[in-house]
mmCIF file with all atom_site columns, C-alpha atoms in Angstrom:
data_model
loop_
_atom_site.group_PDB
_atom_site.id
_atom_site.type_symbol
_atom_site.label_atom_id
_atom_site.label_alt_id
_atom_site.label_comp_id
_atom_site.label_asym_id
_atom_site.label_entity_id
_atom_site.label_seq_id
_atom_site.pdbx_PDB_ins_code
_atom_site.Cartn_x
_atom_site.Cartn_y
_atom_site.Cartn_z
_atom_site.occupancy
_atom_site.B_iso_or_equiv
_atom_site.pdbx_formal_charge
_atom_site.auth_seq_id
_atom_site.auth_comp_id
_atom_site.auth_asym_id
_atom_site.auth_atom_id
_atom_site.pdbx_PDB_model_num
ATOM 1   C CA . MET A 1 1   ? 106.022 41.407  22.475  1.00 0.00 ? 1   MET A CA 1
ATOM 2   C CA . VAL A 1 2   ? 109.427 40.876  24.086  1.00 0.00 ? 2   VAL A CA 1
ATOM 3   C CA . GLU A 1 3   ? 107.988 41.868  27.467  1.00 0.00 ? 3   GLU A CA 1
ATOM 4   C CA . VAL A 1 4   ? 105.147 39.341  27.094  1.00 0.00 ? 4   VAL A CA 1
ATOM 5   C CA . ASN A 1 5   ? 107.586 36.484  26.378  1.00 0.00 ? 5   ASN A CA 1
ATOM 6   C CA . ARG A 1 6   ? 109.684 37.416  29.424  1.00 0.00 ? 6   ARG A CA 1
ATOM 7   C CA . PHE A 1 7   ? 106.633 37.347  31.673  1.00 0.00 ? 7   PHE A CA 1
ATOM 8   C CA . GLN A 1 8   ? 105.326 34.091  30.173  1.00 0.00 ? 8   GLN A CA 1
ATOM 9   C CA . LYS A 1 9   ? 108.649 32.392  30.969  1.00 0.00 ? 9   LYS A CA 1
ATOM 10  C CA . LEU A 1 10  ? 108.619 33.789  34.503  1.00 0.00 ? 10  LEU A CA 1
ATOM 11  C CA . PHE A 1 11  ? 105.008 32.683  35.057  1.00 0.00 ? 11  PHE A CA 1
ATOM 12  C CA . SER A 1 12  ? 105.743 29.169  33.807  1.00 0.00 ? 12  SER A CA 1
ATOM 13  C CA . ARG A 1 13  ? 108.749 28.862  36.172  1.00 0.00 ? 13  ARG A CA 1
ATOM 14  C CA . ILE A 1 14  ? 106.687 29.987  39.154  1.00 0.00 ? 14  ILE A CA 1
ATOM 15  C CA . GLU A 1 15  ? 103.790 27.744  38.154  1.00 0.00 ? 15  GLU A CA 1
ATOM 16  C CA . TYR A 1 16  ? 106.149 24.761  37.788  1.00 0.00 ? 16  TYR A CA 1
ATOM 17  C CA . SER A 1 17  ? 107.686 25.393  41.194  1.00 0.00 ? 17  SER A CA 1
ATOM 18  C CA . VAL A 1 18  ? 104.252 25.471  42.842  1.00 0.00 ? 18  VAL A CA 1
ATOM 19  C CA . LYS A 1 19  ? 103.107 22.257  41.140  1.00 0.00 ? 19  LYS A CA 1
ATOM 20  C CA . CYS A 1 20  ? 106.376 20.434  41.708  1.00 0.00 ? 20  CYS A CA 1
ATOM 21  C CA . SER A 1 21  ? 105.785 17.538  44.120  1.00 0.00 ? 21  SER A CA 1
ATOM 22  C CA . ASP A 1 22  ? 109.264 16.035  44.260  1.00 0.00 ? 22  ASP A CA 1
ATOM 23  C CA . GLY A 1 23  ? 110.820 19.014  46.059  1.00 0.00 ? 23  GLY A CA 1
ATOM 24  C CA . ASP A 1 24  ? 113.061 20.169  43.220  1.00 0.00 ? 24  ASP A CA 1
ATOM 25  C CA . PHE A 1 25  ? 112.197 23.818  43.827  1.00 0.00 ? 25  PHE A CA 1
ATOM 26  C CA . LEU A 1 26  ? 110.005 23.899  46.907  1.00 0.00 ? 26  LEU A CA 1
ATOM 27  C CA . SER A 1 27  ? 109.254 21.406  49.585  1.00 0.00 ? 27  SER A CA 1
ATOM 28  C CA . SER A 1 28  ? 105.645 20.470  50.177  1.00 0.00 ? 28  SER A CA 1
ATOM 29  C CA . GLN A 1 29  ? 105.611 22.480  53.443  1.00 0.00 ? 29  GLN A CA 1
ATOM 30  C CA . LEU A 1 30  ? 106.749 25.636  51.708  1.00 0.00 ? 30  LEU A CA 1
ATOM 31  C CA . LYS A 1 31  ? 104.213 25.126  48.923  1.00 0.00 ? 31  LYS A CA 1
ATOM 32  C CA . SER A 1 32  ? 101.240 25.158  51.258  1.00 0.00 ? 32  SER A CA 1
ATOM 33  C CA . LYS A 1 33  ? 102.465 28.283  53.142  1.00 0.00 ? 33  LYS A CA 1
ATOM 34  C CA . ASN A 1 34  ? 103.592 30.185  50.071  1.00 0.00 ? 34  ASN A CA 1
ATOM 35  C CA . THR A 1 35  ? 100.778 29.365  47.669  1.00 0.00 ? 35  THR A CA 1
ATOM 36  C CA . MET A 1 36  ? 98.936  32.539  48.623  1.00 0.00 ? 36  MET A CA 1
ATOM 37  C CA . LYS A 1 37  ? 102.124 34.626  48.360  1.00 0.00 ? 37  LYS A CA 1
ATOM 38  C CA . ILE A 1 38  ? 102.903 33.152  44.952  1.00 0.00 ? 38  ILE A CA 1
ATOM 39  C CA . THR A 1 39  ? 99.344  33.802  43.772  1.00 0.00 ? 39  THR A CA 1
ATOM 40  C CA . LYS A 1 40  ? 99.683  37.430  44.851  1.00 0.00 ? 40  LYS A CA 1
ATOM 41  C CA . LEU A 1 41  ? 103.092 37.625  43.175  1.00 0.00 ? 41  LEU A CA 1
ATOM 42  C CA . LEU A 1 42  ? 101.607 36.250  39.943  1.00 0.00 ? 42  LEU A CA 1
ATOM 43  C CA . ALA A 1 43  ? 98.837  38.850  40.090  1.00 0.00 ? 43  ALA A CA 1
ATOM 44  C CA . VAL A 1 44  ? 101.325 41.680  40.638  1.00 0.00 ? 44  VAL A CA 1
ATOM 45  C CA . LEU A 1 45  ? 103.553 40.410  37.827  1.00 0.00 ? 45  LEU A CA 1
ATOM 46  C CA . ALA A 1 46  ? 100.566 40.101  35.485  1.00 0.00 ? 46  ALA A CA 1
ATOM 47  C CA . ILE A 1 47  ? 99.546  43.701  36.191  1.00 0.00 ? 47  ILE A CA 1
ATOM 48  C CA . ALA A 1 48  ? 103.146 44.856  35.728  1.00 0.00 ? 48  ALA A CA 1
ATOM 49  C CA . GLY A 1 49  ? 103.364 42.934  32.456  1.00 0.00 ? 49  GLY A CA 1
ATOM 50  C CA . ILE A 1 50  ? 100.192 44.558  31.138  1.00 0.00 ? 50  ILE A CA 1
ATOM 51  C CA . THR A 1 51  ? 101.514 47.960  32.147  1.00 0.00 ? 51  THR A CA 1
ATOM 52  C CA . PHE A 1 52  ? 104.845 47.421  30.368  1.00 0.00 ? 52  PHE A CA 1
ATOM 53  C CA . VAL A 1 53  ? 103.189 46.089  27.236  1.00 0.00 ? 53  VAL A CA 1
ATOM 54  C CA . GLY A 1 54  ? 100.514 48.821  27.207  1.00 0.00 ? 54  GLY A CA 1
ATOM 55  C CA . CYS A 1 55  ? 103.064 51.611  27.637  1.00 0.00 ? 55  CYS A CA 1
ATOM 56  C CA . SER A 1 56  ? 105.729 50.491  25.249  1.00 0.00 ? 56  SER A CA 1
ATOM 57  C CA . LYS A 1 57  ? 108.059 53.015  23.660  1.00 0.00 ? 57  LYS A CA 1
ATOM 58  C CA . ASP A 1 58  ? 106.615 52.232  20.215  1.00 0.00 ? 58  ASP A CA 1
ATOM 59  C CA . ASP A 1 59  ? 103.256 53.709  21.232  1.00 0.00 ? 59  ASP A CA 1
ATOM 60  C CA . ASP A 1 60  ? 104.765 57.112  21.873  1.00 0.00 ? 60  ASP A CA 1
ATOM 61  C CA . ASN A 1 61  ? 106.276 57.591  18.430  1.00 0.00 ? 61  ASN A CA 1
ATOM 62  C CA . SER A 1 62  ? 106.083 55.036  15.652  1.00 0.00 ? 62  SER A CA 1
ATOM 63  C CA . SER A 1 63  ? 109.092 56.487  13.822  1.00 0.00 ? 63  SER A CA 1
ATOM 64  C CA . GLY A 1 64  ? 111.385 55.901  16.788  1.00 0.00 ? 64  GLY A CA 1
ATOM 65  C CA . THR A 1 65  ? 112.537 59.517  16.870  1.00 0.00 ? 65  THR A CA 1
ATOM 66  C CA . ASN A 1 66  ? 111.478 62.194  19.295  1.00 0.00 ? 66  ASN A CA 1
ATOM 67  C CA . THR A 1 67  ? 109.674 64.924  17.388  1.00 0.00 ? 67  THR A CA 1
ATOM 68  C CA . PRO A 1 68  ? 109.340 68.114  19.426  1.00 0.00 ? 68  PRO A CA 1
ATOM 69  C CA . SER A 1 69  ? 105.948 69.757  19.326  1.00 0.00 ? 69  SER A CA 1
ATOM 70  C CA . LEU A 1 70  ? 105.788 72.973  17.356  1.00 0.00 ? 70  LEU A CA 1
ATOM 71  C CA . SER A 1 71  ? 105.009 76.331  18.901  1.00 0.00 ? 71  SER A CA 1
ATOM 72  C CA . LYS A 1 72  ? 101.965 78.263  17.732  1.00 0.00 ? 72  LYS A CA 1
ATOM 73  C CA . THR A 1 73  ? 104.266 80.686  15.932  1.00 0.00 ? 73  THR A CA 1
ATOM 74  C CA . GLN A 1 74  ? 105.920 77.790  14.089  1.00 0.00 ? 74  GLN A CA 1
ATOM 75  C CA . LEU A 1 75  ? 102.529 76.301  13.182  1.00 0.00 ? 75  LEU A CA 1
ATOM 76  C CA . LEU A 1 76  ? 101.181 79.610  11.872  1.00 0.00 ? 76  LEU A CA 1
ATOM 77  C CA . THR A 1 77  ? 104.309 80.738  10.016  1.00 0.00 ? 77  THR A CA 1
ATOM 78  C CA . GLY A 1 78  ? 105.503 77.357  8.747   1.00 0.00 ? 78  GLY A CA 1
ATOM 79  C CA . HIS A 1 79  ? 103.592 77.673  5.469   1.00 0.00 ? 79  HIS A CA 1
ATOM 80  C CA . SER A 1 80  ? 100.910 79.705  3.696   1.00 0.00 ? 80  SER A CA 1
ATOM 81  C CA . TRP A 1 81  ? 97.179  79.111  4.095   1.00 0.00 ? 81  TRP A CA 1
ATOM 82  C CA . THR A 1 82  ? 94.065  79.185  1.898   1.00 0.00 ? 82  THR A CA 1
ATOM 83  C CA . MET A 1 83  ? 90.623  80.070  3.194   1.00 0.00 ? 83  MET A CA 1
ATOM 84  C CA . THR A 1 84  ? 88.116  77.214  3.138   1.00 0.00 ? 84  THR A CA 1
ATOM 85  C CA . GLY A 1 85  ? 85.103  78.823  4.754   1.00 0.00 ? 85  GLY A CA 1
ATOM 86  C CA . THR A 1 86  ? 83.529  81.788  6.484   1.00 0.00 ? 86  THR A CA 1
ATOM 87  C CA . TYR A 1 87  ? 80.768  81.339  9.046   1.00 0.00 ? 87  TYR A CA 1
ATOM 88  C CA . PHE A 1 88  ? 78.398  84.042  10.323  1.00 0.00 ? 88  PHE A CA 1
ATOM 89  C CA . ASP A 1 89  ? 77.080  82.980  13.746  1.00 0.00 ? 89  ASP A CA 1
ATOM 90  C CA . GLY A 1 90  ? 77.606  79.338  12.755  1.00 0.00 ? 90  GLY A CA 1
ATOM 91  C CA . VAL A 1 91  ? 76.033  79.595  9.290   1.00 0.00 ? 91  VAL A CA 1
ATOM 92  C CA . GLU A 1 92  ? 78.403  79.023  6.376   1.00 0.00 ? 92  GLU A CA 1
ATOM 93  C CA . LEU A 1 93  ? 78.535  81.912  3.923   1.00 0.00 ? 93  LEU A CA 1
ATOM 94  C CA . PRO A 1 94  ? 79.060  81.226  0.221   1.00 0.00 ? 94  PRO A CA 1
ATOM 95  C CA . MET A 1 95  ? 82.551  82.065  -1.024  1.00 0.00 ? 95  MET A CA 1
ATOM 96  C CA . ASP A 1 96  ? 83.366  83.613  -4.374  1.00 0.00 ? 96  ASP A CA 1
ATOM 97  C CA . THR A 1 97  ? 85.664  81.481  -6.525  1.00 0.00 ? 97  THR A CA 1
ATOM 98  C CA . CYS A 1 98  ? 88.090  84.381  -6.716  1.00 0.00 ? 98  CYS A CA 1
ATOM 99  C CA . ASP A 1 99  ? 88.498  84.306  -2.902  1.00 0.00 ? 99  ASP A CA 1
ATOM 100 C CA . MET A 1 100 ? 89.140  80.560  -2.696  1.00 0.00 ? 100 MET A CA 1
ATOM 101 C CA . ASP A 1 101 ? 92.655  80.827  -4.104  1.00 0.00 ? 101 ASP A CA 1
ATOM 102 C CA . ASN A 1 102 ? 93.809  83.761  -1.973  1.00 0.00 ? 102 ASN A CA 1
ATOM 103 C CA . ILE A 1 103 ? 97.052  83.051  -0.155  1.00 0.00 ? 103 ILE A CA 1
ATOM 104 C CA . TYR A 1 104 ? 97.365  84.094  3.492   1.00 0.00 ? 104 TYR A CA 1
ATOM 105 C CA . THR A 1 105 ? 100.848 84.249  4.976   1.00 0.00 ? 105 THR A CA 1
ATOM 106 C CA . TRP A 1 106 ? 101.907 85.036  8.514   1.00 0.00 ? 106 TRP A CA 1
ATOM 107 C CA . ASN A 1 107 ? 105.644 85.695  8.598   1.00 0.00 ? 107 ASN A CA 1
ATOM 108 C CA . VAL A 1 108 ? 107.958 85.234  11.580  1.00 0.00 ? 108 VAL A CA 1
ATOM 109 C CA . ASN A 1 109 ? 108.921 88.915  11.319  1.00 0.00 ? 109 ASN A CA 1
ATOM 110 C CA . GLY A 1 110 ? 105.358 89.902  12.329  1.00 0.00 ? 110 GLY A CA 1
ATOM 111 C CA . ILE A 1 111 ? 104.087 90.812  8.844   1.00 0.00 ? 111 ILE A CA 1
ATOM 112 C CA . TYR A 1 112 ? 100.845 89.343  7.530   1.00 0.00 ? 112 TYR A CA 1
ATOM 113 C CA . THR A 1 113 ? 99.960  89.354  3.811   1.00 0.00 ? 113 THR A CA 1
ATOM 114 C CA . GLU A 1 114 ? 96.948  88.392  1.768   1.00 0.00 ? 114 GLU A CA 1
ATOM 115 C CA . ASP A 1 115 ? 97.758  87.638  -1.874  1.00 0.00 ? 115 ASP A CA 1
ATOM 116 C CA . ALA A 1 116 ? 94.901  87.634  -4.415  1.00 0.00 ? 116 ALA A CA 1
ATOM 117 C CA . GLY A 1 117 ? 96.121  84.399  -5.976  1.00 0.00 ? 117 GLY A CA 1
ATOM 118 C CA . ALA A 1 118 ? 95.563  83.578  -9.653  1.00 0.00 ? 118 ALA A CA 1
ATOM 119 C CA . TYR A 1 119 ? 91.918  84.697  -9.808  1.00 0.00 ? 119 TYR A CA 1
ATOM 120 C CA . ARG A 1 120 ? 91.152  88.258  -8.754  1.00 0.00 ? 120 ARG A CA 1
ATOM 121 C CA . CYS A 1 121 ? 87.637  89.335  -7.880  1.00 0.00 ? 121 CYS A CA 1
ATOM 122 C CA . ASP A 1 122 ? 88.172  92.655  -9.631  1.00 0.00 ? 122 ASP A CA 1
ATOM 123 C CA . THR A 1 123 ? 90.738  93.378  -12.335 1.00 0.00 ? 123 THR A CA 1
ATOM 124 C CA . ALA A 1 124 ? 91.610  96.600  -10.515 1.00 0.00 ? 124 ALA A CA 1
ATOM 125 C CA . GLU A 1 125 ? 92.381  94.638  -7.322  1.00 0.00 ? 125 GLU A CA 1
ATOM 126 C CA . PRO A 1 126 ? 96.095  94.632  -6.467  1.00 0.00 ? 126 PRO A CA 1
ATOM 127 C CA . GLN A 1 127 ? 97.934  91.313  -6.287  1.00 0.00 ? 127 GLN A CA 1
ATOM 128 C CA . ILE A 1 128 ? 98.740  91.915  -2.609  1.00 0.00 ? 128 ILE A CA 1
ATOM 129 C CA . ILE A 1 129 ? 95.370  92.764  -1.090  1.00 0.00 ? 129 ILE A CA 1
ATOM 130 C CA . GLU A 1 130 ? 96.599  93.455  2.405   1.00 0.00 ? 130 GLU A CA 1
ATOM 131 C CA . THR A 1 131 ? 99.871  93.746  4.283   1.00 0.00 ? 131 THR A CA 1
ATOM 132 C CA . ASN A 1 132 ? 99.837  94.477  7.968   1.00 0.00 ? 132 ASN A CA 1
ATOM 133 C CA . SER A 1 133 ? 101.465 93.608  11.259  1.00 0.00 ? 133 SER A CA 1
ATOM 134 C CA . TRP A 1 134 ? 100.361 90.678  13.404  1.00 0.00 ? 134 TRP A CA 1
ATOM 135 C CA . ASN A 1 135 ? 101.299 89.138  16.738  1.00 0.00 ? 135 ASN A CA 1
ATOM 136 C CA . PHE A 1 136 ? 99.861  86.852  19.390  1.00 0.00 ? 136 PHE A CA 1
ATOM 137 C CA . ASN A 1 137 ? 98.462  88.058  22.689  1.00 0.00 ? 137 ASN A CA 1
ATOM 138 C CA . TYR A 1 138 ? 100.421 87.075  25.825  1.00 0.00 ? 138 TYR A CA 1
ATOM 139 C CA . ASN A 1 139 ? 99.046  83.501  26.035  1.00 0.00 ? 139 ASN A CA 1
ATOM 140 C CA . GLN A 1 140 ? 98.782  82.918  22.277  1.00 0.00 ? 140 GLN A CA 1
ATOM 141 C CA . THR A 1 141 ? 95.009  82.472  22.244  1.00 0.00 ? 141 THR A CA 1
ATOM 142 C CA . LYS A 1 142 ? 94.415  85.449  19.945  1.00 0.00 ? 142 LYS A CA 1
ATOM 143 C CA . VAL A 1 143 ? 95.967  86.822  16.781  1.00 0.00 ? 143 VAL A CA 1
ATOM 144 C CA . ILE A 1 144 ? 96.190  90.618  16.860  1.00 0.00 ? 144 ILE A CA 1
ATOM 145 C CA . PHE A 1 145 ? 96.244  92.449  13.536  1.00 0.00 ? 145 PHE A CA 1
ATOM 146 C CA . ALA A 1 146 ? 97.632  96.002  13.129  1.00 0.00 ? 146 ALA A CA 1
ATOM 147 C CA . ALA A 1 147 ? 98.438  96.310  16.846  1.00 0.00 ? 147 ALA A CA 1
ATOM 148 C CA . GLY A 1 148 ? 98.652  99.874  18.105  1.00 0.00 ? 148 GLY A CA 1
ATOM 149 C CA . THR A 1 149 ? 96.895  101.395 15.091  1.00 0.00 ? 149 THR A CA 1
ATOM 150 C CA . VAL A 1 150 ? 93.331  102.583 14.496  1.00 0.00 ? 150 VAL A CA 1
ATOM 151 C CA . ASP A 1 151 ? 92.815  99.391  12.451  1.00 0.00 ? 151 ASP A CA 1
ATOM 152 C CA . GLU A 1 152 ? 93.773  97.079  15.339  1.00 0.00 ? 152 GLU A CA 1
ATOM 153 C CA . ASP A 1 153 ? 91.629  93.957  15.461  1.00 0.00 ? 153 ASP A CA 1
ATOM 154 C CA . SER A 1 154 ? 91.952  90.586  17.119  1.00 0.00 ? 154 SER A CA 1
ATOM 155 C CA . ALA A 1 155 ? 90.629  87.107  16.481  1.00 0.00 ? 155 ALA A CA 1
ATOM 156 C CA . THR A 1 156 ? 90.330  84.237  18.956  1.00 0.00 ? 156 THR A CA 1
ATOM 157 C CA . ILE A 1 157 ? 92.115  81.090  17.807  1.00 0.00 ? 157 ILE A CA 1
ATOM 158 C CA . LEU A 1 158 ? 89.716  78.138  17.813  1.00 0.00 ? 158 LEU A CA 1
ATOM 159 C CA . GLN A 1 159 ? 92.118  75.648  16.193  1.00 0.00 ? 159 GLN A CA 1
ATOM 160 C CA . LEU A 1 160 ? 95.723  75.805  15.080  1.00 0.00 ? 160 LEU A CA 1
ATOM 161 C CA . ASP A 1 161 ? 97.622  72.692  14.056  1.00 0.00 ? 161 ASP A CA 1
ATOM 162 C CA . ALA A 1 162 ? 99.893  71.654  11.187  1.00 0.00 ? 162 ALA A CA 1
ATOM 163 C CA . ASN A 1 163 ? 97.002  71.505  8.688   1.00 0.00 ? 163 ASN A CA 1
ATOM 164 C CA . SER A 1 164 ? 94.165  73.695  9.984   1.00 0.00 ? 164 SER A CA 1
ATOM 165 C CA . LEU A 1 165 ? 93.613  77.196  11.270  1.00 0.00 ? 165 LEU A CA 1
ATOM 166 C CA . ARG A 1 166 ? 90.299  78.481  12.577  1.00 0.00 ? 166 ARG A CA 1
ATOM 167 C CA . TYR A 1 167 ? 89.766  81.823  14.252  1.00 0.00 ? 167 TYR A CA 1
ATOM 168 C CA . GLN A 1 168 ? 86.779  83.930  15.224  1.00 0.00 ? 168 GLN A CA 1
ATOM 169 C CA . TYR A 1 169 ? 86.058  87.642  15.360  1.00 0.00 ? 169 TYR A CA 1
ATOM 170 C CA . SER A 1 170 ? 83.377  88.822  17.758  1.00 0.00 ? 170 SER A CA 1
ATOM 171 C CA . TYR A 1 171 ? 81.853  92.277  17.583  1.00 0.00 ? 171 TYR A CA 1
ATOM 172 C CA . ASN A 1 172 ? 78.674  94.232  18.141  1.00 0.00 ? 172 ASN A CA 1
ATOM 173 C CA . ASP A 1 173 ? 76.865  95.290  15.005  1.00 0.00 ? 173 ASP A CA 1
ATOM 174 C CA . SER A 1 174 ? 74.071  97.869  15.006  1.00 0.00 ? 174 SER A CA 1
ATOM 175 C CA . LEU A 1 175 ? 72.026  95.703  12.640  1.00 0.00 ? 175 LEU A CA 1
ATOM 176 C CA . PHE A 1 176 ? 72.754  92.186  13.967  1.00 0.00 ? 176 PHE A CA 1
ATOM 177 C CA . GLY A 1 177 ? 73.859  92.817  17.567  1.00 0.00 ? 177 GLY A CA 1
ATOM 178 C CA . GLN A 1 178 ? 76.583  90.502  18.953  1.00 0.00 ? 178 GLN A CA 1
ATOM 179 C CA . THR A 1 179 ? 78.050  88.748  15.938  1.00 0.00 ? 179 THR A CA 1
ATOM 180 C CA . ASN A 1 180 ? 80.652  86.002  15.534  1.00 0.00 ? 180 ASN A CA 1
ATOM 181 C CA . ILE A 1 181 ? 82.537  85.519  12.283  1.00 0.00 ? 181 ILE A CA 1
ATOM 182 C CA . GLU A 1 182 ? 84.594  82.333  12.055  1.00 0.00 ? 182 GLU A CA 1
ATOM 183 C CA . ILE A 1 183 ? 87.192  81.952  9.320   1.00 0.00 ? 183 ILE A CA 1
ATOM 184 C CA . ARG A 1 184 ? 88.686  78.569  8.434   1.00 0.00 ? 184 ARG A CA 1
ATOM 185 C CA . PHE A 1 185 ? 91.923  77.907  6.594   1.00 0.00 ? 185 PHE A CA 1
ATOM 186 C CA . THR A 1 186 ? 93.852  74.861  5.424   1.00 0.00 ? 186 THR A CA 1
ATOM 187 C CA . LYS A 1 187 ? 97.544  74.419  4.831   1.00 0.00 ? 187 LYS A CA 1
ATOM 188 C CA . ARG A 1 188 ? 98.569  75.408  1.325   1.00 0.00 ? 188 ARG A CA 1
#
């Protein structure tokens, strides 16, 4: 609002000088020649004022501090995740209650773990269901699991932010043909 007040004062001074008939700021000859210039100046100042007000520093970051954006590695490894849904070619599959509390963790050291959580689907199931390596492809659009092994698999990242992770496996199945499995996670 400070910028608006500055421009309002400037506009009122210019307006007063144009209307002034006693020659305090401009003589009557200058007024007639410069009216068009002053009108253009007012228009330019109005546009500049709107630009300054519309692009104020407060719009960029309400806290007043510059928060750097996180890398994909930081987003993925910053906390653990829980699965919220599995979709087979866009159709949501029902999830067992015992799978809903599984804890998925991607560590900075390149190790991925799936923990069974409090409720196991089978009493014989180990607490740590899976441990394997992971990394991103060169442009960080895919997560690669078990790279360089016979179990290597990759998933395309559809969404990765501070609260959500979605990725999709695509493969050919002899029964279903080309199949897409999307897995969704939320921050734990």
